[in-house]
Amino acid sequence: MTESYHRSGENQNPYEGQQQAPVNPEWPPPPAYAPAQAHKKRGRGPLALIAAVAIVAAAIGGGTAYGIQELTGNDTVASSSTSTTVVPSSQKGTVAGVARAVSPSIVEISADSNAGQSTGSGVIITGDGEIITNNHVVSGASRIRVTTNDGKSYSAEVVGTDSKKDLALIKLRNASGLKQATLGDSAGVQVGDQVVAIGSPEGLSGTVTSGIVSALDRDVTVPTEQGQGQGQDQGQQQWGQGQGGDPWPFAFGGQEFNGDTGSDTTTYKALQTDASLNPGNSGGALIDMNGNIIGINSAMYSPTGAASSSSDAGSVGLGFAIPINTVKADLAKLRAGSTD
């Protein structure tokens, strides 16, 4: 919007320098005794009117631009601060309200690869089927199937990956009209905030758990590829084929859990939560009580030995999620087809 500014105290004639229209002789001249203050008040009138029109135009213009984006941009991601409420007012602040509002935007992902089959979760971010998940859920996949909350099944392809942040963007084939999630602002998250997690642990799609944010900026180390655990054999991976779960090994505090993280790893800052997470929650959503996505669930602590399978592991209230601001900052790179 182009704005016009005048120096304080300036009272300019809006017609100065222009040819004046002839005065109608029937119009009476202004009274000679009119106070100077009255002239000054009338002089500010047009400027005040212009300012008011400019403000209204800005409001209409901004709303119009947003409306056009919503109507024409299938790849437009719904993003908001954590103060935006997605949950209906009648159920605001309740787990049931969050689950009802956000569950249609959470999917189950099955990925086949040479290492076996992994099951994870994902978050729909556009109506035509862009989905954010973890890189380790789809890494090396030769075939990806996605099941939405209403039971529909789609094939999908990987658009871009970022193994250093354990993120991947996949796209459904021939999808439209999907319920996209609203991405919040993880910078506003505080320890003690109530949260909800939705995903497909052990293939149980649409599972809802709740808890709080336990800590911020936890360093979590995870493998960048599948199939890096110890105690594997060619017929049965430590996680994956036959297990119904996705790979969940990670290192925390100098120790390794749920198996060896291998030599090819990445470390990122994570949100810690006590919302129950289990194998299969990878790539699912961590949600605030307004229904905004504040993190992508990615790892859990489970005090099992390196030779134990992920099916023996369970949640002990220490889960970790990639902050959603990290996802938003990486989205353009993923859409461009990154394979880092």
XYZ file of C-alpha atoms in Angstrom, residues 21-31:
11
model
C -12.839 25.153 -10.942
C -15.006 28.267 -11.482
C -16.903 29.266 -8.423
C -20.683 29.027 -8.730
C -21.940 32.593 -8.360
C -25.022 31.305 -6.561
C -22.852 29.843 -3.759
C -22.520 32.390 -0.936
C -18.979 33.352 0.007
C -17.642 32.180 3.364
C -18.421 34.583 6.200
